[in-house]
Amino acid sequence: MTEPLDPIGPLSKILTERGPLVEDDIAEYLREAGVADPARILRRLRLEIDLPAGQLIDGRWAWLPAVLAGRVFTRRVTEPEVSFDLLNITPDLAPIAALCDSAPYQRLADGSAVHYVMRGDDRLLCQLDIPADVVDAGGVLALAAGTFEALGVDDGDLIGLRLGDVGLVVERVSSATETTAGAQLTALLGTQPERVDALVWAVCLANPTLFTKPTAPLSELVAEHGLTQRGVWLVPPDFNFTRWVFTRECEQRAQRHRLADDDALTLTTLLRLHRLMVMRQLHESRPDTATVESAVIEFGDIMDDFGHAVGDPVIAELLAAETVQYGRLGAGGLRLLADALAPRVPPSARVACQWLRAVALEREGDVAGFERELLAAEAMDGQWPLPLLDLAGIASDRGDAETGLALLRRAGAPADHPLACLLQLHRVAPRTDLGRNAPCWCGSGRKYKTCHLRGLPLRDRVGWLYHKAIQHVLFGDWTDLRHAVAWERCRSTILDDDDAFNAALADPLVIDTVLFEGGAFDEFLTVRGALLPEDEWALAQQWSLAERSVFEIEHLHHDRSATARDVRTGDRHEVGVRMMSLPLQPGQLVCARVATDGAGLQFFALEPISPQQRDPLTALLAFGADPVELVAQLSGGAETSDRESGRTPGGEGDGAGSL
């Protein structure tokens, strides 16, 4: 049985004709329709990749064009929405805006574009000239400029979004009709919160005439019946939503970090305390000391019950890891939390508070203060591992492999710890069989005393320097960007490989573009550059100036070097090829950065490209590509989703790219 050219066609037909189905039934009907690999389509459903399908509150999947055909949902627009031709999505338009995740619905019926823009999608916000502060937490639909002016829309007017026969239509609504939708949503909701879009799809399936005429916005309908809207959720009256969210967070952290339930409860409580510290820092103009004192007065009992847990290195490390996303603001909150906890925890846990202060300083860019506080923590407890691990990282940055390895041994790090493996590669053991004035064993032609006796020469530390920058990406506030870039890297393969996303996180191209196009390398130099040996600092400065470009391989000089012509500038470079695993051919096109390794030019993050990619990539690089856009082009996906930052699947990656 052969695979249909478009397996989405059978899925659309199945869900339209048979109605919503559970996944097992979908798989069975797909096989009957000739789809050889239903699991691939089900993965696409779960990942929401360009499919206008939605999951109902009972777990079944529905084909949304069939559910929403002829339906119209309304919203009362605000002045910022009118000014920038935007429609805030949650909750009023959430049921129908979900269609805009799929390519056929990214244009309105009149042919104008509509973009689903999430908060934090800085690239798309900049492209569409939308201020970040007007984007609601649930995202916006960005319409073509002048849409509301053409419709005569003003602040407070009612706007409808309808799914018509030929696509989505934006219309001005003069009056709203009475409806029983609010009562039906209330009856279906039950005793637990549900997503507003899934709940509305369910009532639409039960009532074919519901929302076929413009009504009041969903937010007003549910409020009339005592329901509360919290983000994407509808909440029953008198329901303790805060406790429900807290319980869900505990369950998610237990699963994500493989924690016992009590440990997940402790971690979540500490993170809530951190969030409170951040909020107080934002809203109070008093000094830090007053902020700490007021927090202790209000939350002291909770700190007494849970604060001691920071003495567990696992809990302390996870607390630090989960607060990195808040950047400098989160760093201040972490320091305030450490200051509040320190007098209230047992002496054995105070080293953890000292370490948290050190982490806060590092995130604020104060690497000298970071080291100072780490040394203070080491003095408090020379066996507690986290300060020792960070001090080993500092020793690595300075090029001191022996000190770093000694600190790792004291911290109890396993032999296969990534930093231990890196440092072992760059140890220099003295040679007793060579005199100081003898030629160095490495073949450089220099005397042993001026070559490897003094430590590794720069050309042998290139990989070490690069991996120092990688560590900054892996443990810094670069997760969202790395995930977005990795998603573009694996977009075409993830349906066939469950591990494709984790592999993409470790892809050398993903790491390199986050470092250089994404700005992580410059931040690395700003924060930790002072720790680098002088020659590595100078080399890193040269790397930061080397722009990625498209090159044509003109000549190969045996296995030593190649002549590469920059397609955009016409400049020619002699580039070493001895360290490359990819064989090059004359006439071949590649995308790479050409930079020095301290001895000569080398290709960094080399990616072969096709002749068809040459001109688009050259143009993209000439105007300064961001990493998401660049990797999409290099991975064969020139047309990228409008929701990169919000559409990446969850995954844990611990690898990194190489030179």
XYZ file of C-alpha atoms in Angstrom, residues 26 28 311 428 481 509 531 550 656:
9
model
C -7.873 8.276 13.843
C -7.352 3.060 12.271
C 20.970 23.111 51.454
C 49.660 19.400 29.524
C 16.227 31.411 21.327
C 24.835 25.191 13.342
C 38.762 35.697 32.807
C 28.281 32.163 1.261
C 26.602 21.423 21.959
